[in-house]
C-alpha cells in the first residue's frame, strides 16, 4: 500500500529577516508596486490639459459667467450659471486628481489620498454656497474691498444680528470653505510630486506641450493663491517641494517631466504673486482691508474697487 507523501512545510523566517517574495508571501497591504524599479511615467498631456482647462473655465470663469450672462436668465433667488460651473468643478476636479494619483509610477498612501479627496469635496461644496451668495450681493452694491460690517448695504441692516449672520456666511466662504478645499488640494499635489523622480538624467526634461501649458497653469495658481488668500499654504508646499528635490538629488534622483511641470509652475506662480504685490503695494484702500505682514490683495477686491468704478465712469459718459 502506497503511502501518500507528506508535504514538507516551508521553514519559518528568522525574526527580523525580510519575507521572501512571491505569491505565498503577500504584502500586508496586498499587491503593491516595487519601489526600487523607478518606472518612468511619460508626460500626462491629457490630464494636465483637462486639469488646466477646467480650472480656468469652471473656477476662474464662474463669477465671470454670472456677471456677463443676463440676470433674467438666472434670477437672484435661483442658482446662477456660476453655481452650475462650481457644481461641475466639484465633480470633475476630484476625478482628475484621482486619475493623476493612479498614473504615479510610485505607490502612494491611498488612505491619505481618499481622505483628502473627501475633505476637498466637502470644502468646495461649503464654498459653493457661501461664494454664490457673496457674489450675488455684488448686484445689490456689495463691495469686496470692504469688510462685511463696513459695506453700506450691510451696516444698515435691522436688526443688527443680521450682520452677524452675514459675517458667519463670510467665515464659511473665506475661511472654513477655503481651508477644507485648498489644504487637501495642495496635499494631493504634493503626494503626487513625491513619486515624480527618476534616476535617468535624459528623462528630466519637459516636452514642448508642457512648456506651453506651464503659462496658463501658473497663472491659474496665481489666481488660486491670491483670491483664496492661501499664500502660507502655497509657500509651505513649495518649500516642501524644494526640500524634497534637494533630498532626492543626494540619492542621484531627478524630477521627471511631470514633476518639472509642477515644480516650475509653482516657481512662475511665485514670480506672478511678487509682481502683483509690488503693483498694488501703495494702494491705501486695499492696505486697509489686508493689514499685517503678508499683504496679498484678492483680484475680485481689486475689481470691485477699481474696475467697477471704471465701468461706472464710462457709462456716465
XYZ file of N, CA and C in Angstrom, residues 65-294:
690
model
N -18.996 84.352 -15.680
C -20.237 83.919 -16.336
C -21.456 84.488 -15.622
N -21.398 84.564 -14.302
C -22.528 85.098 -13.537
C -22.746 86.577 -13.844
N -21.633 87.327 -14.057
C -21.741 88.758 -14.309
C -22.132 89.042 -15.760
N -21.597 88.262 -16.701
C -21.819 88.535 -18.125
C -23.216 88.127 -18.575
N -23.670 86.946 -18.154
C -24.962 86.443 -18.626
C -26.096 87.305 -18.085
N -27.171 87.480 -18.873
C -28.290 88.329 -18.425
C -28.895 87.854 -17.112
N -29.206 88.797 -16.257
C -29.760 88.470 -14.944
C -31.124 87.798 -15.060
N -31.852 88.076 -16.166
C -33.177 87.477 -16.345
C -33.098 85.965 -16.512
N -31.966 85.463 -17.000
C -31.825 84.023 -17.188
C -31.642 83.301 -15.850
N -31.017 83.971 -14.908
C -30.734 83.362 -13.610
C -31.107 84.355 -12.521
N -32.374 84.380 -12.091
C -32.806 85.323 -11.044
C -31.976 85.164 -9.774
N -31.952 86.214 -8.965
C -31.112 86.225 -7.777
C -31.532 85.192 -6.732
N -32.773 84.708 -6.805
C -33.217 83.707 -5.832
C -33.088 82.282 -6.380
N -32.352 82.133 -7.491
C -32.110 80.823 -8.087
C -30.615 80.651 -8.313
N -30.140 79.394 -8.468
C -28.711 79.198 -8.767
C -28.315 79.901 -10.067
N -27.136 80.490 -10.063
C -26.638 81.203 -11.239
C -25.846 80.258 -12.129
N -25.410 80.773 -13.281
C -24.562 79.977 -14.164
C -23.265 79.609 -13.464
N -22.725 80.556 -12.679
C -21.506 80.274 -11.934
C -21.676 79.145 -10.929
N -22.876 79.019 -10.353
C -23.129 77.935 -9.407
C -23.072 76.579 -10.110
N -23.625 76.513 -11.315
C -23.564 75.258 -12.070
C -22.131 74.951 -12.484
N -21.353 75.979 -12.790
C -19.938 75.782 -13.068
C -19.237 75.187 -11.840
N -19.582 75.742 -10.674
C -18.965 75.281 -9.425
C -19.346 73.837 -9.138
N -20.590 73.465 -9.386
C -21.021 72.082 -9.182
C -20.232 71.127 -10.070
N -20.043 71.515 -11.330
C -19.256 70.679 -12.247
C -17.813 70.579 -11.776
N -17.264 71.684 -11.278
C -15.887 71.687 -10.761
C -15.749 70.712 -9.593
N -16.743 70.687 -8.705
C -16.687 69.827 -7.525
C -16.708 68.342 -7.877
N -17.186 68.010 -9.089
C -17.224 66.614 -9.522
C -15.999 66.270 -10.366
N -15.640 67.145 -11.307
C -14.578 66.851 -12.266
C -13.197 66.899 -11.614
N -12.948 67.893 -10.757
C -11.618 68.047 -10.169
C -11.208 66.846 -9.320
N -12.048 66.325 -8.410
C -11.634 65.127 -7.662
C -11.357 63.942 -8.584
N -12.136 63.816 -9.652
C -11.910 62.718 -10.602
C -10.532 62.842 -11.254
N -10.172 64.055 -11.694
C -8.869 64.265 -12.326
C -7.730 64.047 -11.334
N -7.927 64.471 -10.086
C -6.895 64.252 -9.070
C -6.676 62.763 -8.816
N -7.749 61.991 -8.780
C -7.626 60.548 -8.593
C -6.919 59.902 -9.783
N -7.254 60.335 -10.999
C -6.586 59.795 -12.186
C -5.105 60.145 -12.177
N -4.772 61.337 -11.688
C -3.373 61.746 -11.601
C -2.613 60.854 -10.624
N -3.232 60.570 -9.480
C -2.602 59.696 -8.488
C -2.418 58.287 -9.058
N -3.405 57.801 -9.821
C -3.323 56.459 -10.398
C -2.151 56.316 -11.358
N -1.781 57.408 -12.028
C -0.697 57.337 -13.010
C 0.684 57.519 -12.397
N 0.741 57.698 -11.108
C 2.042 57.842 -10.467
C 2.805 56.521 -10.558
N 4.092 56.560 -10.935
C 4.877 55.322 -11.002
C 5.227 54.766 -9.628
N 4.898 55.496 -8.575
C 5.206 55.071 -7.219
C 3.930 54.778 -6.457
N 3.965 53.806 -5.586
C 2.815 53.504 -4.738
C 2.642 54.607 -3.706
N 1.478 55.226 -3.695
C 1.204 56.354 -2.813
C 0.208 55.950 -1.734
N 0.205 56.632 -0.599
C -0.713 56.264 0.502
C -2.171 56.514 0.130
N -2.873 55.441 -0.176
C -4.245 55.576 -0.674
C -5.193 56.138 0.366
N -5.044 55.733 1.608
C -5.954 56.216 2.646
C -5.879 57.731 2.775
N -4.664 58.265 2.755
C -4.498 59.711 2.845
C -5.097 60.411 1.630
N -4.923 59.799 0.462
C -5.487 60.379 -0.760
C -7.003 60.407 -0.690
N -7.620 59.310 -0.260
C -9.081 59.240 -0.201
C -9.650 60.227 0.812
N -9.031 60.305 1.980
C -9.497 61.259 2.989
C -9.356 62.688 2.464
N -8.262 62.968 1.770
C -8.051 64.306 1.203
C -9.111 64.631 0.162
N -9.454 63.665 -0.672
C -10.489 63.881 -1.690
C -11.831 64.170 -1.029
N -12.165 63.431 0.033
C -13.428 63.656 0.737
C -13.472 65.058 1.329
N -12.381 65.463 1.992
C -12.325 66.810 2.565
C -12.390 67.871 1.469
N -11.736 67.612 0.337
C -11.763 68.554 -0.782
C -13.193 68.797 -1.256
N -13.955 67.722 -1.445
C -15.337 67.858 -1.913
C -16.180 68.592 -0.875
N -15.995 68.293 0.407
C -16.741 68.986 1.455
C -16.427 70.483 1.468
N -15.137 70.821 1.422
C -14.751 72.228 1.451
C -15.232 72.988 0.228
N -15.097 72.374 -0.954
C -15.551 73.032 -2.178
C -17.068 73.215 -2.173
N -17.793 72.276 -1.575
C -19.251 72.396 -1.501
C -19.675 73.499 -0.535
N -18.967 73.601 0.606
C -19.239 74.705 1.533
C -18.975 76.039 0.843
N -17.868 76.095 0.119
C -17.522 77.319 -0.589
C -18.558 77.660 -1.653
N -19.141 76.647 -2.277
C -20.156 76.872 -3.316
C -21.305 77.708 -2.793
N -21.790 77.378 -1.610
C -22.936 78.093 -1.043
C -22.546 79.521 -0.665
N -21.460 79.658 0.099
C -21.048 80.991 0.534
C -20.668 81.886 -0.620
N -19.937 81.347 -1.585
C -19.489 82.150 -2.720
C -20.660 82.558 -3.599
N -21.656 81.685 -3.720
C -22.831 82.008 -4.524
C -23.558 83.226 -3.976
N -23.763 83.256 -2.663
C -24.460 84.389 -2.043
C -23.594 85.646 -2.095
N -22.309 85.518 -1.779
C -21.433 86.693 -1.748
C -21.296 87.357 -3.108
N -21.196 86.570 -4.157
C -21.069 87.164 -5.486
C -22.393 87.780 -5.961
N -23.496 87.227 -5.513
C -24.788 87.809 -5.902
C -25.048 89.121 -5.177
N -24.373 89.320 -4.054
C -24.519 90.594 -3.351
C -23.919 91.753 -4.152
N -23.064 91.433 -5.126
C -22.482 92.480 -5.971
C -23.573 93.252 -6.689
N -24.634 92.535 -7.115
C -25.729 93.189 -7.828
C -26.498 94.147 -6.932
N -26.337 93.983 -5.616
C -27.015 94.877 -4.673
C -26.102 95.972 -4.146
N -24.878 96.013 -4.658
C -23.954 97.060 -4.249
C -22.892 96.636 -3.265
N -22.768 95.337 -3.007
C -21.745 94.865 -2.070
C -20.360 95.094 -2.669
N -19.412 95.550 -1.853
C -18.064 95.874 -2.302
C -17.060 94.969 -1.599
N -16.379 94.137 -2.395
C -15.487 93.133 -1.829
C -14.233 93.730 -1.207
N -13.910 94.961 -1.555
C -12.711 95.554 -0.971
C -12.960 96.089 0.442
N -14.224 96.033 0.905
C -14.568 96.440 2.261
C -14.914 95.212 3.084
N -14.763 95.320 4.402
C -15.165 94.226 5.276
C -16.691 94.134 5.313
N -17.200 93.067 5.930
C -18.651 92.863 5.958
C -19.348 94.026 6.667
N -18.876 94.419 7.821
C -19.539 95.470 8.596
C -19.363 96.859 7.984
N -18.351 97.052 7.137
C -18.135 98.360 6.527
C -18.914 98.553 5.236
N -19.529 97.496 4.716
C -20.287 97.620 3.479
C -21.564 98.418 3.713
N -21.861 99.384 2.849
C -23.058 100.216 3.045
C -24.353 99.420 3.092
N -24.457 98.359 2.277
C -25.708 97.600 2.238
C -25.848 96.667 3.433
N -24.776 96.469 4.189
C -24.807 95.552 5.329
C -24.966 96.296 6.648
N -24.238 97.386 6.817
C -24.203 98.037 8.133
C -25.521 98.703 8.505
N -26.431 98.889 7.561
C -27.730 99.497 7.852
C -28.832 98.459 8.057
N -28.465 97.175 8.107
C -29.475 96.128 8.291
C -30.072 96.186 9.695
N -31.350 95.894 9.770
C -32.063 95.821 11.037
C -32.823 94.505 11.090
N -32.767 93.781 12.180
C -31.956 94.011 13.385
C -30.474 93.763 13.103
N -29.616 94.255 13.970
C -28.182 94.174 13.771
C -27.650 92.742 13.826
N -28.443 91.834 14.387
C -27.990 90.439 14.428
C -27.872 89.852 13.019
N -28.558 90.464 12.037
C -28.410 90.002 10.654
C -26.981 90.188 10.159
N -26.302 91.195 10.669
C -24.903 91.420 10.277
C -24.040 90.240 10.742
N -24.346 89.732 11.938
C -23.627 88.553 12.428
C -23.840 87.362 11.491
N -25.040 87.243 10.954
C -25.327 86.141 10.031
C -24.499 86.274 8.753
N -24.353 87.484 8.233
C -23.539 87.691 7.038
C -22.060 87.454 7.339
N -21.627 87.803 8.541
C -20.244 87.515 8.911
C -20.011 86.006 9.026
N -21.015 85.274 9.502
C -20.921 83.819 9.558
C -20.823 83.240 8.149
N -21.623 83.783 7.235
C -21.574 83.356 5.839
C -20.186 83.612 5.252
N -19.625 84.775 5.550
C -18.288 85.126 5.069
C -17.242 84.178 5.652
N -17.425 83.788 6.917
C -16.489 82.852 7.554
C -16.517 81.499 6.849
N -17.720 80.993 6.579
C -17.830 79.715 5.876
C -17.223 79.794 4.482
N -17.410 80.923 3.815
C -16.911 81.075 2.452
C -15.405 81.239 2.425
N -14.874 82.206 3.156
C -13.475 82.609 3.015
C -12.510 81.860 3.924
N -12.972 81.264 5.006
C -12.062 80.625 5.949
C -12.255 79.105 5.992
N -13.415 78.671 6.476
C -13.632 77.232 6.609
C -13.664 76.550 5.247
N -14.429 77.115 4.308
C -14.524 76.517 2.980
C -13.189 76.481 2.271
N -12.447 77.584 2.327
C -11.146 77.635 1.668
C -10.157 76.654 2.303
N -10.165 76.554 3.628
C -9.228 75.645 4.301
C -9.504 74.195 3.931
N -10.780 73.786 3.986
C -11.124 72.407 3.661
C -11.009 72.110 2.176
N -10.983 73.141 1.357
C -10.841 72.977 -0.079
C -9.362 72.923 -0.481
N -8.583 73.901 -0.051
C -7.236 74.070 -0.579
C -6.189 73.213 0.116
N -6.336 72.959 1.422
C -5.349 72.116 2.104
C -5.305 70.715 1.494
N -6.438 70.021 1.309
C -6.372 68.712 0.638
C -5.888 68.813 -0.805
N -6.232 69.901 -1.498
C -5.820 70.074 -2.894
C -4.296 70.106 -3.014
N -3.641 70.938 -2.211
C -2.191 71.031 -2.271
C -1.530 69.782 -1.688
N -2.179 69.155 -0.722
C -1.630 67.918 -0.159
C -1.592 66.816 -1.218
N -2.646 66.693 -2.008
C -2.679 65.679 -3.061
C -1.619 65.966 -4.119
N -1.473 67.242 -4.499
C -0.430 67.590 -5.465
C 0.957 67.233 -4.926
N 1.185 67.484 -3.634
C 2.495 67.163 -3.066
C 2.700 65.652 -2.982
N 1.652 64.913 -2.613
C 1.768 63.454 -2.567
C 2.130 62.914 -3.949
N 1.470 63.451 -4.974
C 1.811 63.020 -6.337
C 3.247 63.412 -6.687
N 3.665 64.594 -6.255
C 5.003 65.101 -6.556
C 6.088 64.188 -5.985
N 5.817 63.541 -4.857
C 6.810 62.660 -4.243
C 7.154 61.462 -5.125
N 6.286 61.120 -6.065
C 6.542 59.989 -6.958
C 7.105 60.381 -8.304
N 7.445 61.663 -8.494
C 7.895 62.164 -9.791
C 9.415 62.249 -9.880
N 10.127 61.181 -9.472
C 11.581 61.193 -9.517
C 12.087 59.989 -10.306
N 13.199 60.184 -10.984
C 13.775 59.144 -11.828
C 15.298 59.222 -11.749
N 15.994 58.089 -11.883
C 17.459 58.124 -11.880
C 18.051 58.434 -13.260
N 17.222 58.539 -14.278
C 17.683 58.745 -15.651
C 17.699 60.236 -15.960
N 18.872 60.808 -16.192
C 19.012 62.235 -16.452
C 18.299 62.651 -17.733
N 18.311 61.775 -18.757
C 17.705 62.129 -20.041
C 16.201 62.315 -19.953
N 15.575 61.753 -18.911
C 14.127 61.868 -18.759
C 13.732 63.084 -17.934
N 14.713 63.860 -17.494
C 14.439 65.059 -16.699
C 14.387 66.290 -17.595
N 13.431 66.319 -18.476
C 13.200 67.489 -19.326
C 11.732 67.526 -19.714
N 11.235 68.723 -19.973
C 9.825 68.900 -20.305
C 9.644 68.947 -21.819
N 8.633 68.270 -22.352
C 8.339 68.389 -23.778
C 7.721 69.744 -24.094
N 7.603 70.051 -25.374
C 7.059 71.345 -25.804
C 5.641 71.570 -25.285
N 4.717 70.581 -25.342
C 3.367 70.816 -24.793
C 3.382 71.218 -23.314
N 4.332 70.674 -22.548
C 4.421 71.040 -21.127
C 4.815 72.500 -20.968
N 5.738 72.961 -21.822
C 6.147 74.361 -21.763
C 4.996 75.290 -22.129
N 4.149 74.871 -23.080
C 3.005 75.693 -23.484
C 1.935 75.739 -22.397
N 1.780 74.642 -21.669
C 0.762 74.590 -20.610
C 1.215 75.272 -19.330
N 2.518 75.473 -19.167
C 3.032 75.999 -17.911
C 2.543 77.418 -17.639
N 2.419 78.245 -18.695
C 1.941 79.615 -18.518
C 0.526 79.679 -17.976
N -0.455 79.064 -18.671
C -1.832 79.068 -18.146
C -1.955 78.411 -16.777
N -1.190 77.359 -16.546
C -1.255 76.671 -15.258
C -0.743 77.575 -14.136
N 0.390 78.253 -14.376
C 0.953 79.139 -13.355
C 0.039 80.321 -13.075
N -0.568 80.854 -14.122
C -1.474 81.989 -13.948
C -2.696 81.595 -13.132
N -3.177 80.374 -13.333
C -4.315 79.920 -12.529
C -3.915 79.763 -11.074
N -2.728 79.193 -10.805
C -2.277 79.054 -9.421
C -2.115 80.423 -8.763
N -1.687 81.428 -9.553
C -1.626 82.797 -9.016
C -3.011 83.240 -8.567
N -4.029 83.008 -9.402
C -5.398 83.378 -9.029
C -5.858 82.607 -7.803
N -5.514 81.330 -7.749
C -5.936 80.488 -6.631
C -5.351 80.990 -5.315
N -4.071 81.336 -5.343
C -3.396 81.773 -4.113
C -3.879 83.149 -3.677
N -4.008 84.077 -4.621
C -4.401 85.444 -4.260
C -5.879 85.540 -3.890
N -6.746 84.946 -4.679
C -8.179 85.019 -4.392
C -8.542 84.177 -3.182
N -7.880 83.039 -3.017
C -8.162 82.171 -1.873
C -7.451 82.582 -0.602
N -6.514 83.557 -0.695
C -5.756 84.017 0.467
C -5.070 82.846 1.171
N -4.355 82.058 0.380
C -3.711 80.848 0.911
C -2.202 80.880 0.644
N -1.608 82.066 0.737
C -0.181 82.168 0.443
C 0.655 81.315 1.389
N 0.299 81.267 2.676
C 1.055 80.475 3.642
C 1.036 79.003 3.238
N -0.141 78.487 2.882
C -0.254 77.095 2.457
C 0.560 76.842 1.196
N 0.466 77.769 0.248
C 1.199 77.604 -1.011
C 2.706 77.620 -0.782
N 3.203 78.577 -0.002
C 4.647 78.721 0.160
C 5.229 77.559 0.959
N 4.469 77.013 1.926
C 4.940 75.840 2.652
C 5.002 74.623 1.733
N 3.999 74.489 0.843
C 4.022 73.395 -0.131
C 5.215 73.530 -1.061
N 5.494 74.748 -1.504
C 6.623 74.994 -2.401
C 7.950 74.702 -1.701
N 8.087 75.126 -0.446
C 9.309 74.835 0.304
C 9.482 73.330 0.513
N 8.373 72.638 0.766
C 8.447 71.181 0.921
C 8.897 70.523 -0.381
N 8.435 71.046 -1.514
C 8.884 70.532 -2.810
C 10.383 70.752 -2.990
N 10.854 71.952 -2.653
C 12.274 72.256 -2.790
C 13.117 71.344 -1.903
N 12.679 71.143 -0.674
C 13.423 70.277 0.240
C 13.470 68.847 -0.283
N 12.352 68.372 -0.840
C 12.307 67.014 -1.380
C 13.218 66.881 -2.596
N 13.240 67.895 -3.455
C 14.114 67.861 -4.631
C 15.578 67.772 -4.215
N 15.990 68.569 -3.230
C 17.381 68.542 -2.769
C 17.708 67.218 -2.087
N 16.755 66.675 -1.348
C 16.979 65.390 -0.677
C 17.141 64.260 -1.692
N 16.302 64.233 -2.703
C 16.372 63.178 -3.712
C 17.594 63.336 -4.613
N 18.038 64.575 -4.781
C 19.230 64.810 -5.604
C 20.454 64.160 -4.985
N 20.518 64.127 -3.662
C 21.630 63.461 -2.989
C 21.631 61.961 -3.248
N 20.471 61.414 -3.562
C 20.363 59.993 -3.884
C 20.585 59.716 -5.364
N 20.840 60.762 -6.143
C 21.032 60.590 -7.577
C 19.744 60.576 -8.369
N 18.657 61.088 -7.784
C 17.359 61.107 -8.454
C 17.026 62.523 -8.894
N 16.369 62.633 -10.039
C 15.960 63.932 -10.581
C 14.477 63.878 -10.922
N 13.879 65.050 -11.095
C 12.457 65.124 -11.431
C 12.213 64.670 -12.866
N 11.113 63.953 -13.066
C 10.716 63.615 -14.429
C 9.921 64.769 -15.026
N 9.368 64.596 -16.210
C 8.691 65.686 -16.913
C 7.475 66.200 -16.150
N 6.713 65.312 -15.501
C 5.545 65.743 -14.738
C 5.944 66.524 -13.490
N 7.000 66.056 -12.822
C 7.484 66.775 -11.645
C 8.041 68.138 -11.995
N 8.773 68.221 -13.111
C 9.300 69.507 -13.557
C 8.173 70.475 -13.889
N 7.136 69.969 -14.541
C 5.999 70.819 -14.903
C 5.351 71.411 -13.661
N 5.137 70.592 -12.650
C 4.502 71.062 -11.422
C 5.430 72.012 -10.662
N 6.699 71.671 -10.580
C 7.659 72.476 -9.821
C 7.871 73.844 -10.473
N 8.070 73.874 -11.781
C 8.285 75.141 -12.485
C 7.022 75.996 -12.489
N 5.863 75.363 -12.511
C 4.610 76.125 -12.436
C 4.512 76.873 -11.112
N 4.944 76.222 -10.039
C 4.936 76.873 -8.730
C 5.947 78.017 -8.668
N 7.082 77.858 -9.340
C 8.081 78.928 -9.357
C 7.540 80.155 -10.090
N 6.941 79.943 -11.262
C 6.367 81.057 -12.025
C 5.238 81.707 -11.233
N 4.460 80.903 -10.518
C 3.385 81.443 -9.678
C 3.941 82.392 -8.632
N 5.054 82.033 -8.014
C 5.677 82.895 -7.005
C 6.110 84.222 -7.618
N 6.627 84.192 -8.832
C 7.025 85.430 -9.520
C 5.799 86.298 -9.796
N 4.715 85.695 -10.247
C 3.484 86.451 -10.531
C 2.927 87.082 -9.255
N 2.963 86.355 -8.140
C 2.474 86.906 -6.874
C 3.316 88.107 -6.460
N 4.631 88.005 -6.636
C 5.519 89.117 -6.283
C 5.214 90.351 -7.133
N 4.988 90.160 -8.414
C 4.650 91.285 -9.304
C 3.319 91.909 -8.891
N 2.345 91.085 -8.544
C 1.021 91.553 -8.127
C 1.112 92.401 -6.853
N 1.902 91.944 -5.889
C 2.046 92.666 -4.623
C 2.769 93.991 -4.836
N 3.832 93.989 -5.633
C 4.578 95.230 -5.896
C 3.699 96.248 -6.595
N 2.863 95.783 -7.525
C 1.991 96.684 -8.283
C 0.988 97.401 -7.380
N 0.438 96.679 -6.388
C -0.595 97.247 -5.521
C -0.052 97.615 -4.139
N 1.253 97.759 -4.028
C 1.877 97.991 -2.725
C 1.382 99.274 -2.059
N 1.169 100.327 -2.824
C 0.801 101.639 -2.269
C -0.699 101.916 -2.318
N -1.514 100.889 -2.565
C -2.970 101.073 -2.589
C -3.478 101.166 -1.148
N -3.853 102.356 -0.704
C -4.228 102.583 0.697
C -5.514 101.856 1.080
N -6.484 101.799 0.153
C -7.765 101.160 0.475
C -7.583 99.655 0.641
N -6.862 99.030 -0.275
C -6.623 97.595 -0.153
C -5.721 97.286 1.039
N -4.825 98.194 1.347
C -3.979 98.024 2.518
C -4.812 97.964 3.796
N -5.904 98.720 3.810
C -6.761 98.743 4.990
C -7.477 97.408 5.168
N -7.883 96.791 4.063
C -8.591 95.510 4.172
C -7.632 94.355 4.441
N -6.400 94.450 3.952
C -5.429 93.373 4.126
C -4.245 93.879 4.960
N -4.459 94.101 6.260
C -3.364 94.564 7.122
C -2.436 93.404 7.467
N -1.357 93.727 8.115
C -0.434 92.691 8.537
C 0.792 92.612 7.658
N 1.630 91.639 7.987
C 2.902 91.487 7.272
C 2.677 90.971 5.857
N 1.812 89.978 5.715
C 1.553 89.392 4.401
C 0.426 90.177 3.732
